[in-house]
Each structure stands twice: as structure tokens, then as C-alpha cells.
Short mmCIF file of C-alpha atoms in Angstrom, two decimals:
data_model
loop_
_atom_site.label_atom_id
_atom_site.label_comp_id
_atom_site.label_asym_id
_atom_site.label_seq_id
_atom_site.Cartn_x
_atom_site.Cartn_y
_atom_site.Cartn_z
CA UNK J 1 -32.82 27.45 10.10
CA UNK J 2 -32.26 24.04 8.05
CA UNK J 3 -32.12 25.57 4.62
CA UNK J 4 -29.59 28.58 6.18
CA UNK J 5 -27.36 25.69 7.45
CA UNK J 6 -27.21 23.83 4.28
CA UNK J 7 -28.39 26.41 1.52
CA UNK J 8 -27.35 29.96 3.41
CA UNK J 9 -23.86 31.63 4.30
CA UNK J 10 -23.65 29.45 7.13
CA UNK J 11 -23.48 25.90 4.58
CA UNK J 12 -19.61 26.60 3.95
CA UNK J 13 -18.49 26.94 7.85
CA UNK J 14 -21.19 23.65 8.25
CA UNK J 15 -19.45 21.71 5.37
CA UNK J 16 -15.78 22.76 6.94
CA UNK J 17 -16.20 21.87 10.44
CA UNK J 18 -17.20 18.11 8.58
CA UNK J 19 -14.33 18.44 6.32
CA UNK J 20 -11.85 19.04 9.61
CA UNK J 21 -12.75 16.05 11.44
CA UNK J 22 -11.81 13.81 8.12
CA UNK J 23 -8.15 15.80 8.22
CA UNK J 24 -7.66 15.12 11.50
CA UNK J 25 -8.15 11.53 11.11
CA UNK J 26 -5.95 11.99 7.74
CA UNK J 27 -3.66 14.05 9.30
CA UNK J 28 -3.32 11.84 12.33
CA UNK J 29 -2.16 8.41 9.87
CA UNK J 30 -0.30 10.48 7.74
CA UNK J 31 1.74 11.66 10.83
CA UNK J 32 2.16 8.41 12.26
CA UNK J 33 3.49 7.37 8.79
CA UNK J 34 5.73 10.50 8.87
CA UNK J 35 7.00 9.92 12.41
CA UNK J 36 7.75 5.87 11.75
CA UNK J 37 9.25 5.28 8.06
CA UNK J 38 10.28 8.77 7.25
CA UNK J 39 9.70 8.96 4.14
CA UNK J 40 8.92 12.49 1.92
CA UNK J 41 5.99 10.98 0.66
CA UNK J 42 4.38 11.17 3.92
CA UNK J 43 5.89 14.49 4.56
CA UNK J 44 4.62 15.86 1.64
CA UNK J 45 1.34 14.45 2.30
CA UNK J 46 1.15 15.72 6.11
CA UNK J 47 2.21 19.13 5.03
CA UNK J 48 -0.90 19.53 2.40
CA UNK J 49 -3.19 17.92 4.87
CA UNK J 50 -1.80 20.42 7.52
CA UNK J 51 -2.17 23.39 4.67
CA UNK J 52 -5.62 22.07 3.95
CA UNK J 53 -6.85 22.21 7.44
CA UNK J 54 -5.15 26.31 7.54
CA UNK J 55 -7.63 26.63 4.96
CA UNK J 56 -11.02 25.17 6.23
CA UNK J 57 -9.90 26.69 9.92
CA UNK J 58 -10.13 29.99 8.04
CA UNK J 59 -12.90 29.49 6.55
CA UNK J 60 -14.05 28.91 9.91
CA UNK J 61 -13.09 31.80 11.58
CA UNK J 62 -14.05 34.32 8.73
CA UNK J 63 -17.30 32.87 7.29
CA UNK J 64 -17.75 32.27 3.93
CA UNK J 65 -17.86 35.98 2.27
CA UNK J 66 -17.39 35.92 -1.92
CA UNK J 67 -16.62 39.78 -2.01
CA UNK J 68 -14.28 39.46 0.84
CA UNK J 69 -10.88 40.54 0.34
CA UNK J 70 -9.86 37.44 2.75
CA UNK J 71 -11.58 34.83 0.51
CA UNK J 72 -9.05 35.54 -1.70
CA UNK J 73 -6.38 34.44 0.52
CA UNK J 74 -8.52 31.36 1.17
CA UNK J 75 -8.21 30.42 -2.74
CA UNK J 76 -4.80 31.18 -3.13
CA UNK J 77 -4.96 28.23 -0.27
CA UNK J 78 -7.21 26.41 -1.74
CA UNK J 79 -4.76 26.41 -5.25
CA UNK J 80 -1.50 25.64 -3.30
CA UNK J 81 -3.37 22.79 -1.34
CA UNK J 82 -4.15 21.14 -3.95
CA UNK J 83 -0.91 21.07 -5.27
CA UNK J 84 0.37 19.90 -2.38
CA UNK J 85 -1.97 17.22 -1.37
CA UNK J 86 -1.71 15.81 -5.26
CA UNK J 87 1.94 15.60 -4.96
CA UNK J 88 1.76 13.62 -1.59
CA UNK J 89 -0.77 11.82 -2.71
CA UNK J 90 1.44 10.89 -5.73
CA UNK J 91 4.16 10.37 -4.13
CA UNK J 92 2.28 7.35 -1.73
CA UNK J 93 3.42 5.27 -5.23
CA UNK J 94 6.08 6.58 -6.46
CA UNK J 95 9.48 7.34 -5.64
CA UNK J 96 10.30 11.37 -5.31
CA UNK J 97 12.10 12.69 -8.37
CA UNK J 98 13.64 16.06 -9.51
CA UNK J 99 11.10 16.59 -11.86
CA UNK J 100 8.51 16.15 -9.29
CA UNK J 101 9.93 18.38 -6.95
CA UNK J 102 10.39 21.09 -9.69
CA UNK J 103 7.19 21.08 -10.95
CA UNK J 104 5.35 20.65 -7.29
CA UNK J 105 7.93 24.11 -6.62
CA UNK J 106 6.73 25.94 -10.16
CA UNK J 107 3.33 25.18 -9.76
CA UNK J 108 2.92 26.58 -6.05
CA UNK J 109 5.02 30.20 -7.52
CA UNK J 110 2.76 30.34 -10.43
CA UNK J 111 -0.26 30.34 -7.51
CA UNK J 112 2.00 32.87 -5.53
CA UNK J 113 2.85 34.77 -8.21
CA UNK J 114 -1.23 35.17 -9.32
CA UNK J 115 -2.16 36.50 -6.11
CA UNK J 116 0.76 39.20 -6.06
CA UNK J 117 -0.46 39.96 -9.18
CA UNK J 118 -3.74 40.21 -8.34
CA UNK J 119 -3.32 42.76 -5.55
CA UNK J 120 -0.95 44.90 -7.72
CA UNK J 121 -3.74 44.96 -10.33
CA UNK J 122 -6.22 46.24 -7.72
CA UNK J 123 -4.19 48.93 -6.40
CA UNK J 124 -3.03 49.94 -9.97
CA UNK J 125 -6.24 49.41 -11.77
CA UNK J 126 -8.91 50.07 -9.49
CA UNK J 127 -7.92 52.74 -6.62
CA UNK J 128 -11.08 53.89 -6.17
CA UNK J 129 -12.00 51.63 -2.99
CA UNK J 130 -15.69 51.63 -4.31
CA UNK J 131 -14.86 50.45 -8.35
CA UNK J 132 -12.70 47.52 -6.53
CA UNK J 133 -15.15 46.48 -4.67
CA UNK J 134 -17.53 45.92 -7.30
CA UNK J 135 -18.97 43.02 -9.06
CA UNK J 136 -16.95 43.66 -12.41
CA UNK J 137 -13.67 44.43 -10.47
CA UNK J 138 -13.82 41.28 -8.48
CA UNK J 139 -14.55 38.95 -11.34
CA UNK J 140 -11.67 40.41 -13.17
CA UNK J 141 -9.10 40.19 -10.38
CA UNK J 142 -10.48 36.73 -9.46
CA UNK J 143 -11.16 34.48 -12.43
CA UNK J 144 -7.00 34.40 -12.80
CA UNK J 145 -6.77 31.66 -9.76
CA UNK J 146 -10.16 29.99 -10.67
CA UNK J 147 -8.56 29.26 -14.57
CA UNK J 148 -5.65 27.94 -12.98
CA UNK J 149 -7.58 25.76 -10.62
CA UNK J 150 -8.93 24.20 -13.83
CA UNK J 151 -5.79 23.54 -15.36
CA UNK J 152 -4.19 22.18 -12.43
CA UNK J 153 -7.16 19.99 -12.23
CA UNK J 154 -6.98 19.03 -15.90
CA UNK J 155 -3.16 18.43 -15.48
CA UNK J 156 -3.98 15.98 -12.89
CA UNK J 157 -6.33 14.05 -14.50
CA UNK J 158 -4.38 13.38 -17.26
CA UNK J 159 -0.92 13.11 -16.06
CA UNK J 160 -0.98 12.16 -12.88
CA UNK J 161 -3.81 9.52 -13.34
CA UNK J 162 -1.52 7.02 -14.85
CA UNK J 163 1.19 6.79 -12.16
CA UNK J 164 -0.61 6.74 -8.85
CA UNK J 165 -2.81 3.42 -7.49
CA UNK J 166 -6.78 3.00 -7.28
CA UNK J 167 -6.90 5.13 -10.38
CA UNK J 168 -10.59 5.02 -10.59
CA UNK J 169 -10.71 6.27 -7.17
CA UNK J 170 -8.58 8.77 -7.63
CA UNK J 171 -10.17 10.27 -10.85
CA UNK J 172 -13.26 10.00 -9.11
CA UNK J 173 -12.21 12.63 -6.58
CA UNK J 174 -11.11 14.80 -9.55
CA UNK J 175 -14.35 14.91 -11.25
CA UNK J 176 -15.88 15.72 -7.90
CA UNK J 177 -13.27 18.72 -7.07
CA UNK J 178 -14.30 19.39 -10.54
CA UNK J 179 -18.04 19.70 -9.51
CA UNK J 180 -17.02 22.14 -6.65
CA UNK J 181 -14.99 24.34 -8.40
CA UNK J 182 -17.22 24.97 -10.85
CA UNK J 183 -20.69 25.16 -8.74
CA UNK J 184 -18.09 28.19 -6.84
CA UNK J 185 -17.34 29.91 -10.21
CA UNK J 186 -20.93 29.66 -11.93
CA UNK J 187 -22.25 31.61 -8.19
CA UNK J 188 -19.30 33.78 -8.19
CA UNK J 189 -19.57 35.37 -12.23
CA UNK J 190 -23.02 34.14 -13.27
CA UNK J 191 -25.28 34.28 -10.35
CA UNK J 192 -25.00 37.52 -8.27
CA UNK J 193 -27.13 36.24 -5.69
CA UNK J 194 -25.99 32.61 -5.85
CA UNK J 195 -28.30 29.73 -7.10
CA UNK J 196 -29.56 27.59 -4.22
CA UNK J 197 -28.52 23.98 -5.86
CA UNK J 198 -25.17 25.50 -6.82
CA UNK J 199 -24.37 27.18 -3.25
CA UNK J 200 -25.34 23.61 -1.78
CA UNK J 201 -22.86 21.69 -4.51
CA UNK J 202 -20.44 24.35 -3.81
CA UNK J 203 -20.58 23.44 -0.18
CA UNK J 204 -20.91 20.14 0.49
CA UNK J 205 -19.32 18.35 -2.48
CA UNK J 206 -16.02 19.39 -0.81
CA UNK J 207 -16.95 16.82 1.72
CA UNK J 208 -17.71 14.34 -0.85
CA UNK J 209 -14.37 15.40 -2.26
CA UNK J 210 -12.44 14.39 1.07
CA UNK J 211 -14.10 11.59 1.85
CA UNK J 212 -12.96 9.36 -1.16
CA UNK J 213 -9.66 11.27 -0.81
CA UNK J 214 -10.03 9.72 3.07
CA UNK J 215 -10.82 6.38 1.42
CA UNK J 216 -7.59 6.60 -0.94
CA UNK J 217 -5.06 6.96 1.72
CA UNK J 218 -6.95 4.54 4.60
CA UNK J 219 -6.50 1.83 2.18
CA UNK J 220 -3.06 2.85 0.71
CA UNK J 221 -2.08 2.71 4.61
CA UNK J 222 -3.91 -1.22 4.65
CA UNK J 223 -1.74 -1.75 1.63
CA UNK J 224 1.20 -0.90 3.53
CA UNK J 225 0.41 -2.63 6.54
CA UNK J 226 -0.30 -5.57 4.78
CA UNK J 227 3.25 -5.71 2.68
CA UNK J 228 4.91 -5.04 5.92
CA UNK J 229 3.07 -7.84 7.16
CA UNK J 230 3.70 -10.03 4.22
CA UNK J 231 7.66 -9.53 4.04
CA UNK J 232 7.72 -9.85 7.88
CA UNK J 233 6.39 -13.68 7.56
CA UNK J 234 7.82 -14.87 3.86
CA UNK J 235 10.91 -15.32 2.27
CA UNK J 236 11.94 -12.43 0.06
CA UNK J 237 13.79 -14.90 -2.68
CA UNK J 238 10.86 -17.65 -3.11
CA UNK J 239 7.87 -16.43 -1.62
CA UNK J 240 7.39 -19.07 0.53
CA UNK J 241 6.55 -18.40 4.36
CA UNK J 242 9.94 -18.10 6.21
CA UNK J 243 10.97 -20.60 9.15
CA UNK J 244 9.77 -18.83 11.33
CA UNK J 245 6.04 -18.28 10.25
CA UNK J 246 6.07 -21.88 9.18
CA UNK J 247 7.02 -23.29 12.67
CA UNK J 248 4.27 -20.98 14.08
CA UNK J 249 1.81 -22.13 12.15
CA UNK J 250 2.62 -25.57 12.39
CA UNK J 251 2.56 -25.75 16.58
CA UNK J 252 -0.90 -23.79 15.80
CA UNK J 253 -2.34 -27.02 13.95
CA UNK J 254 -0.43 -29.10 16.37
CA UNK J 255 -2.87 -27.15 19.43
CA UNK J 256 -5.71 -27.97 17.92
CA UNK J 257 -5.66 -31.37 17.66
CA UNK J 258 -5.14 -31.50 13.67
CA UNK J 259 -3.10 -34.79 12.45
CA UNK J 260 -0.43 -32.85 10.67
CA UNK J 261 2.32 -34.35 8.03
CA UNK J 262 5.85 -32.54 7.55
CA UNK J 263 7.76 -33.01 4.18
CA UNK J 264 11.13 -31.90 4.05
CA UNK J 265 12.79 -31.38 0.56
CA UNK J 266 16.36 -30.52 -0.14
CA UNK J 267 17.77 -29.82 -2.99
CA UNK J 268 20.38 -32.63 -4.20
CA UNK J 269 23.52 -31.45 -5.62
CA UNK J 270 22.85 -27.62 -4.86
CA UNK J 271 26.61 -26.52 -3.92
CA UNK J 272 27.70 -27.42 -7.27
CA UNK J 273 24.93 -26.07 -9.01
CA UNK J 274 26.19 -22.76 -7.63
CA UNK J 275 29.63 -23.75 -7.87
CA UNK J 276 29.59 -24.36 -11.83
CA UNK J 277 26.55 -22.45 -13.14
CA UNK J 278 26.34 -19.41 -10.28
CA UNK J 279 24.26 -18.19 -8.06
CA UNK J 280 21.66 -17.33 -10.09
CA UNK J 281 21.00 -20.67 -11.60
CA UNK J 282 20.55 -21.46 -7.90
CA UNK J 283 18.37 -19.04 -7.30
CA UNK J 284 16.20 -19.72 -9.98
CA UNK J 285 16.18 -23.49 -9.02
CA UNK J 286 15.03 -22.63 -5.79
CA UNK J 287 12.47 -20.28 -7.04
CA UNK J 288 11.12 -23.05 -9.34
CA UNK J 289 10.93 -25.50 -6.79
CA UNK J 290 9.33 -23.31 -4.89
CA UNK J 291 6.28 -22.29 -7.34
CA UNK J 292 6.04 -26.28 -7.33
CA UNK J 293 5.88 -26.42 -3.44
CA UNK J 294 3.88 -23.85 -3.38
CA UNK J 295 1.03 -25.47 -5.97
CA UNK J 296 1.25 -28.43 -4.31
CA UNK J 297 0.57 -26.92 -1.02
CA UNK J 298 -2.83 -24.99 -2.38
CA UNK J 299 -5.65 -26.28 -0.36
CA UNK J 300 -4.20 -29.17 1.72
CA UNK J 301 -1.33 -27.07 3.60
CA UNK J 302 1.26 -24.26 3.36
CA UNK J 303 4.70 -24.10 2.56
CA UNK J 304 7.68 -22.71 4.00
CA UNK J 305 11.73 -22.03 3.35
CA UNK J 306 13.68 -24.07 6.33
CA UNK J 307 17.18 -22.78 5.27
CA UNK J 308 19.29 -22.50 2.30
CA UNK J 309 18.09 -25.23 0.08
CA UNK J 310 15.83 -27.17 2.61
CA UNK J 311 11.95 -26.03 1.79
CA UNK J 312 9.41 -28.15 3.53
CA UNK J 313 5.26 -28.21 3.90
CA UNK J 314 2.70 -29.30 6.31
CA UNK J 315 -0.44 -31.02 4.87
CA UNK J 316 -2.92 -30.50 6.81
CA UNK J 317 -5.52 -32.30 5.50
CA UNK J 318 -5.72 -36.06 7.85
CA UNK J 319 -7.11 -38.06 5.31
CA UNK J 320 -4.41 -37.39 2.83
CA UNK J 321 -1.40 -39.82 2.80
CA UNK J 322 1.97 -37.25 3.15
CA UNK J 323 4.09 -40.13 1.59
CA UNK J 324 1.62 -39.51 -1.59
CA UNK J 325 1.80 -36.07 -1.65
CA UNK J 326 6.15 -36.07 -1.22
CA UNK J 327 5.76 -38.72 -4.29
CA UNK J 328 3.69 -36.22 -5.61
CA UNK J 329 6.20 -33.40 -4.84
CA UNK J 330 9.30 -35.02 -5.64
CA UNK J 331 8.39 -35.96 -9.22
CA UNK J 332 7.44 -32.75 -10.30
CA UNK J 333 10.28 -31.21 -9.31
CA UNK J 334 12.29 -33.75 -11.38
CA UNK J 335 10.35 -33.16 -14.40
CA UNK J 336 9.52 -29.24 -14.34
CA UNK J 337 12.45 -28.01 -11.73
CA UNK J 338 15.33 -28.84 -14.02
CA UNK J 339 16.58 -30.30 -10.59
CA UNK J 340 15.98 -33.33 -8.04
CA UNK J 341 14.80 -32.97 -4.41
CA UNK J 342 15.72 -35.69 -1.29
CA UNK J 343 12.68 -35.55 0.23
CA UNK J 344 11.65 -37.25 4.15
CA UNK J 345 8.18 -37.10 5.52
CA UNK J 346 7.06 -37.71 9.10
CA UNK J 347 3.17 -37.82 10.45
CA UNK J 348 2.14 -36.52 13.40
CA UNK J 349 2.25 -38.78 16.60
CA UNK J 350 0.78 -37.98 20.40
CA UNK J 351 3.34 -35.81 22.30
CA UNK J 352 5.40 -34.86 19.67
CA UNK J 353 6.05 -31.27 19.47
CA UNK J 354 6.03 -29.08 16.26
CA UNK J 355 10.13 -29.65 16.53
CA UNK J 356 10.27 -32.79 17.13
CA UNK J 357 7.78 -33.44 13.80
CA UNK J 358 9.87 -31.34 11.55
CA UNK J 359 13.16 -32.89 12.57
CA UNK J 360 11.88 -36.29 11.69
CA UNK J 361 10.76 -35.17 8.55
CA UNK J 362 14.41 -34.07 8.23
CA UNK J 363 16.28 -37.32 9.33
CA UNK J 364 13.51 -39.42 7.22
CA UNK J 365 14.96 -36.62 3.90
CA UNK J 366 18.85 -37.34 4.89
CA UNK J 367 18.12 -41.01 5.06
CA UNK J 368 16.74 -40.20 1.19
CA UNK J 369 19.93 -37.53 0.69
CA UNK J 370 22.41 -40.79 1.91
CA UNK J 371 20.70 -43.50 -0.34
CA UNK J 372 20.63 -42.21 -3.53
CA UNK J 373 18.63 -38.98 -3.92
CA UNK J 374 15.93 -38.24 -5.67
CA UNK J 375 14.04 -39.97 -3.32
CA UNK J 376 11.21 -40.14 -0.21
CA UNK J 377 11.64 -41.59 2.63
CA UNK J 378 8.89 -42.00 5.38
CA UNK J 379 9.91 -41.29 9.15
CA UNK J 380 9.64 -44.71 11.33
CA UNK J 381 10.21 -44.79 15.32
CA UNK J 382 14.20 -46.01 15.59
CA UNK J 383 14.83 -45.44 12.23
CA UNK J 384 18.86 -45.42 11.42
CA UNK J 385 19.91 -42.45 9.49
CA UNK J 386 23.35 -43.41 7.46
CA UNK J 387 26.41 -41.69 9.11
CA UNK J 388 24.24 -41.40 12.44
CA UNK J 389 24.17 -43.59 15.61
CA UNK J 390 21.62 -43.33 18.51
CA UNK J 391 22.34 -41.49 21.78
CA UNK J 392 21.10 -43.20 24.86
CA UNK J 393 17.85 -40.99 24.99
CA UNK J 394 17.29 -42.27 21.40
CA UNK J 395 18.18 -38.86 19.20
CA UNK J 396 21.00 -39.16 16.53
CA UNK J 397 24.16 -38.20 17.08
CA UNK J 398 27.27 -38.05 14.17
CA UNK J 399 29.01 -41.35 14.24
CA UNK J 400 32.57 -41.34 14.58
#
């Protein structure tokens, strides 16, 4: 009973039932994909999954009979699947162009046009229904689609290869549809009665086969997730975690007990720089100071774009000194930057809150901003910040 499940006619319904629960978890990202960014990569790719799963469900319901005239049917499926699941999967990392589309469209009427062929040719070349049944007239109607297969395969191997991601992976899967296609055309036109390792590679290396291609799209989905992710908590111009993120993370360190520092940078003279040199010189400033931020920050901390020009940083690390590390900060900016930074720092104190922190790192920088720039200045309790005076509760208000 074993060896008839895995060696016999029953191996190929066996190895598609497996193969049907891997497209339905396929299927069932790729739809969600589909249904949420809309996108004709993902319709491409639920469409072949979809076409894929028409195929296996026939295999299914009609067994797995070579001579059959329905098999036939089943590999002009097979052809046009593969087409279509080699475009989606193409298109996962790359944008859809014309000449996509029209070879995607030429390939799938070259596969329509073999099978019309192929059942013209019976009819016209074998009438007798007992010559087209045999061996010899199968093989001859047949082996059209199976060269084709091959030269899809090829075709995608070479040219497709070098455009998509996880190329290995990718060529892996080839070599293993490879495998399969040729363990089904060495029992089909060599081996009447179908050799026992071959019918069992022709079976189950399909699952093989969907498995990595399983892999490929799981973690193409991770890959999206995870830029989604990424552009959801940084800044698209620097890098840099955005305000929000920052803040988030620094009430998190705040929670558990760690004896943050804030250092708040702004850029000095930054209007003008846009003013006389553009906006991209500012940009690139901002992109440099960044990097530097951004080094600095490795290990001890993170970094973070306030607004505009302001970037600032927590260091994390409680037995560093933040008015060594804005030193630190400030001077390589004025040597690598190509511009100068104000920069304020404040430590951590019981009961202050994450906003609090960060806005006396910010009056400690416009204390630097007022005095000369290019400078760091260190929060204090009561400090005066130039231009300011104290409301009653103690916060700064604009003088007048």
C-alpha cells in the first residue's frame, strides 16, 4: 500500500493534495497582498497560483493517467502556469513593463496555440481511434509541449535570473522543476512502464518545487513588511528615526528606569544655506550630518529627525557623559559636515517626562544658537535662555 502511495498511480494525486495545501497558504498572502496595495504584481501572482491550483485540483479529480487524453489538458496547464507564476513572481521586484506584458501574452498563445495544434494533428494524422491511442502517436503529439517546457525553463534561468531577488533561491527552484520535467518525459518516451525512482522524482519533486517557491514569496512578503515598517518609523530624507519613533522610544527607556541624555543639534545658518546655494545643498547638509549622528549614535543610543533642521539623540548608556558625546558630535560635524551645529544637552532627572527631557535639551541648544553657535550647552535647573523670561510655573515664555 506504501510503495502504491508513493511509487504507484496513486503518488501524483498523494504529491497534489501536499502541493494544494502550500497554494492555499500562497494563495491566501498573495490575496491579502492583492486586496491591500493593489498592485499587478500581486495580481499576476494570485492568478498563476489560482491557475496552478486548477491544475493540481485536476489532477485530483482525474488521477494521474499518461495516455489520457485529459493529461494533456493538464500540461497545457502545467505550461501556462508556469508562465504565469514566473511573471508574478518577477514582477514581486520589478516594476510591470510592456515588454513584460507582451512576452508573458506571446508565451501563453505559443502554449495555446501547441495544444490546438496538437488536436488538429490527431484528428488529421491519426483518425484511426486505435493508431492515436498508441505509444508512437502519443509521443509524437506530446513531446511539442514538453520541448517548450524546456525552453521556457531555460529562458528563465537565464533571463529572468538576473532581475528578480534571492537569485540562488530562485534558480534553485528551476533546477528542481528541471528535475520533474524531465523524470515525466524520460517515463513518458523511454520507459513504457515507468521506472520506479523516476515515477517517485516525477511526483514528489513538484513538492520540493513549491516549497522553495513557498519560501521565495513568505520572505519577499517579510521584506515588504519590514520596509513598510521601516519607512513608517524613519525619515525618508536622512534615515534617521522620525519624531515620532524617537519620542517613543525615548519614554520606553524613560519606563524602565534607564538614566537617559537628550542632545539636540540644529543646524546654524540653515535658511541661508538654502537661500543662496538651494535646496539641495541643504539637503545634503542634513544628510551628512545625519550619517555623523547616526555613527555617533552606534552602540550608546539612537538618533532621530525633530523637525526641519533640528536632529537630536538619546544616549543611553549612564556611565557616558552626554556633554562629551555633544562635544563629540558637534566637532565632527564642523570638520566633515561642511556645516556647524548649536547643540544643548539635558540628563535625565526624577519626574521628568520624555517631553519635558527633550525640551531642555532644546532650550540648553538655543541658549548655544543665541551665544555664538557652534557650540554645547548643558541644561541646568533655572537656566535663562537669551530672548526668554520665566513664567510663574517656571517654563519660558518670549520676552517682550
Amino acid at each position: 500500500m506504501a510503495s502504491e502511495l508513493f511509487f504507484g498511480s496513486f503518488g501524483g494525486v498523494v504529491s497534489a493534495l501536499m502541493i494544494l495545501l502550500m497554494l492555499f497558504l500562497m494563495i491566501s498572502m498573495s490575496l491579502r497582498l492583492m486586496l491591500s496595495r493593489k498592485k499587478k504584481a500581486y495580481f499576476s501572482l494570485t492568478f498563476s497560483l489560482l491557475l496552478i491550483a486548477g491544475q493540481y485540483a485536476a489532477i485530483v479529480a482525474i488521477g494521474n493517467d499518461p495516455e489520457g487524453e485529459s493529461t494533456y489538458i493538464v500540461k497545457g496547464l502545467q505550461t501556462i502556469s508556469f508562465i504565469a507564476l514566473n511573471v508574478g513572481l518577477y514582477q514581486l521586484y520589478n516594476p510591470t513593463k510592456r515588454k513584460v506584458t507582451f512576452l508573458a501574452f506571446l508565451g501563453t498563445l505559443i502554449a495555446l496555440l501547441i495544444m490546438g495544434v496538437r488536436y488538429y494533428a490527431a484528428a488529421e494524422l491519426f483518425p484511426d481511434p486505435a493508431a492515436a491511442a498508441s505509444a508512437q502517436a502519443n509521443a509524437f503529439l506530446n513531446v511539442w509541449m514538453d520541448i517548450y517546457l524546456y525552453v521556457l525553463i531555460l529562458f528563465c534561468f537565464y533571463f529572468v535570473t538576473p532581475a528578480v531577488g534571492q537569485a540562488a533561491k530562485y534558480q534553485l527552484a528551476l533546477v528542481v522543476y528541471f528535475l520533474t520535467h524531465s523524470a515525466s518525459v524520460l517515463n513518458d518516451y523511454i520507459y513504457e512502464d515507468g521506472a520506479t525512482g523516476l515515477t517517485f522524482a516525477a511526483h514528489f519533486l513538484p513538492v520540493v518545487f513549491f516549497f522553495i517557491v513557498f519560501l521565495f514569496i513568505f520572505e519577499r512578503v517579510l521584506e515588504l513588511m519590514q520596509a513598510v515598517y521601516q519607512s513608517s518609523i524613519t525619515d525618508g530624507l536622512t534615515g534617521l528615526y522620525n519624531r515620532r519613533f524617537f519620542m517613543r522610544r525615548l519614554q520606553q527607556y524613560l519606563q524602565a528606569g534607564v538614566a537617559v541624555g537628550v542632545i539636540f543639534t540644529d543646524i546654524d545658518n540653515f535658511k541661508k544655506l538654502n537661500d543662496t546655494k538651494g535646496h539641495q545643498q541643504g539637503d545634503e547638509a542634513l544628510r551628512k550630518v545625519a550619517a555623523i549622528v547616526r555613527e555617533v549614535a552606534d552602540d550608546i543610543g539612537i538618533g532621530g529627525r525633530y523637525g526641519g533642521e533640528e536632529i537630536v539623540m538619546i544616549v543611553a548608556e549612564p556611565k557616558l557623559d552626554p556633554g562629551k558625546v555633544a562635544e563629540r558630535l558637534r566637532a565632527r560635524i564642523e570638520q566633515e559636515a561642511g556645516v556647524t551645529v548649536s547643540v544643548g544637552w539635558a540628563k535625565h532627572r526624577k519626574g521628568v517626562t520624555a517631553e519635558q527631557l527633550t525640551k531642555q535639551a532644546d532650550e540648553a541648544m538655543y541658549v548655544s544658537k543665541k551665544t555664538g553657535k557652534n557650540r554645547v550647552t548643558g541644561y541646568k535647573p533655572g537656566m535663562t535662555v537669551p530672548g526668554l523670561a520665566s513664567s510663574p510655573s517656571g517654563k519660558p515664555v518670549p520676552m517682550e
